[in-house]
């Protein structure tokens, strides 16, 4: 076949979450649904349900929340090439600016330091979703993990510390890692988030950009640098690649096989060129452990579009030709996904775990003669549902782990929401975990990968909370668990040392205690009390607030405006009725506090509610004016810094109901509202509002979506007129806008970093030095500590000094003359400056690890060159130098 370097994925795929087990969206197989229709059906369904008693809808809503920020002006997903092009461009520009010198306004990590202490009382907490793991072939202490939104990470000390390897890639979504068995410094990665294949593909016009991919990337230096292979997204194409699995031939490292959404690909020259061998959607690829030229691949069928077919293929020439095996697996209508596992102790024994049309367990097909013959096994349980296996449904196209014990071919591990195991070749299964703590210590929910380390036999589990390890995976019956017997498996959570949390919103206490709070996807709310991180409240953590005068006051929320209040630092908390009228609330409902009047707070539902006692009790303000057919949920609120009676609020766009976005203000504390939408785009999602710190009539609004040149607007007359100040901003969503204390300049958080607009300028300047190329979701200022904090969706919380954005250029110009070398190093490095002034001024040196923990601090004076010798674990570190003239951060690697 013809060798190719570019390809277009042409599929008719929509969410396979649309099933009878997930009844919130109904359609006939083969019929396409638009994004707007999916939104409408879920909204209608949710009005009649108590969502606390419903299953399997949260990951749909997480996807939908992300997707609605990435639409065009018509409410459908925009061309993914727009996003990819902007990400590639921004990453390239940042690399061009990179040097061995310090740069101004550089960011360093703040936390979390480790997996937080768990104060939720019912759920296993974690750091963030990990999709995959790959082991070093000869060193059991070295392995690599792929994070959903946070890149590739490496440990060389069995999980004691971690180093990020892909911070400079345009996007940080990882679905697979493959190490060349002949050259351990050569690795291949799939840059995408394949787990959302069922909900993110082909929503109107074959567009997808929520969990888009860049194809296969390659490193030949152990991850120091990465380059795209020939199987990569090209900027001339209107679609992007999603690759699920990659395998290198141990007999010839130039031969590589990859499978994914658009079929099977093979390269014979180390990834430079690829041949498209087979079409159709492929879920999995495995290699015979004894005969490496023999491969097995599993294709799949998706219910919602009636696309593809479920089958197992075999190749005996390392992927050049394939034969479909006679397995007995239904090709369509009953089985969607197949995950394969070969017994290391008997390479002729192959298992195929099948996911049914309801995303639960269909059963297992097994071959004991290398795929020639197959038998069907029905364990009589649904191992992919959330409880005891007697219910239908699950999330099998989103989370599915499957592996065979390396020494006993009859021991099989399955992970869906929980972990199960069989000791009799899949005939029966018992549980090993449950996603709650009701039955004792466990692992986090939603299992994406189960892998056994060949050298040690340890079992590793990747899930929505992080990475877990056990030397002996033991089950017990549900009856034993319900009788009070704790789970017998001893798990070690080795997620600490990674900074990989996906945060929605962030708050600072704005006092010298340095308290922080941030809402994490699927991992509750993270609260830093100034010393220790804790997980509080549970659910998907959303917006939050910390009282600057009471260090024990913690207010957080979960999805749909469920707010919780604690007066003891999150140790205990009560649900508060902020939604006094039971209105609809947004996935992330905004909460703001009046910084001038103690105790006054506002929450957005369909209208705006107010509390005058720090959130204990609430009442509804005058309803906002109606906007269209449907009164949309409030997406943002802002208060004047100078006049507490002035409030601005926005309503989100509701494409599915034909209801536009809306902007409103009140000058009397919410007793009356005026619509001020005229002059603003009402067909995009309003993400954030802020008010000038000196003028109540000057306000700023930011927008999500992909409408070029429509990102940020400004009013100077309380909304009577609006000015577009998007200027040179890239065509990507803007997630938050804030005025910088001290100079009233504007700072925005975008999907590709931080930008700042000076008061006197008309050019937005990227201020993302030191940040990985990750989505930035929120901005917080703490003047008491001279800090700016930002939250990211996949790489935790970062900080920089506020003063670096308000002091004059004359003061900061010398900071570009400071160098740190070498990197990588072994903990010994040199800090040097050619400037004589450097020796005359005292400066503070802080060394911060990748999680934000300060590991060294010292004050220096008197020389222009300093040799620092530290005993540091392997990983990435940040050297921060500061005094009243200097502010610089330089990252370096310790090996």
PDB file of C-alpha atoms in Angstrom, residues 277 633 837:
ATOM      1  CA  UNK A 277      -2.999  -1.494   6.555  1.00  0.00           C
ATOM      2  CA  UNK A 633     -28.159  29.332  34.113  1.00  0.00           C
ATOM      3  CA  UNK A 837      25.400  44.571  40.732  1.00  0.00           C
TER       4      UNK A 837
END
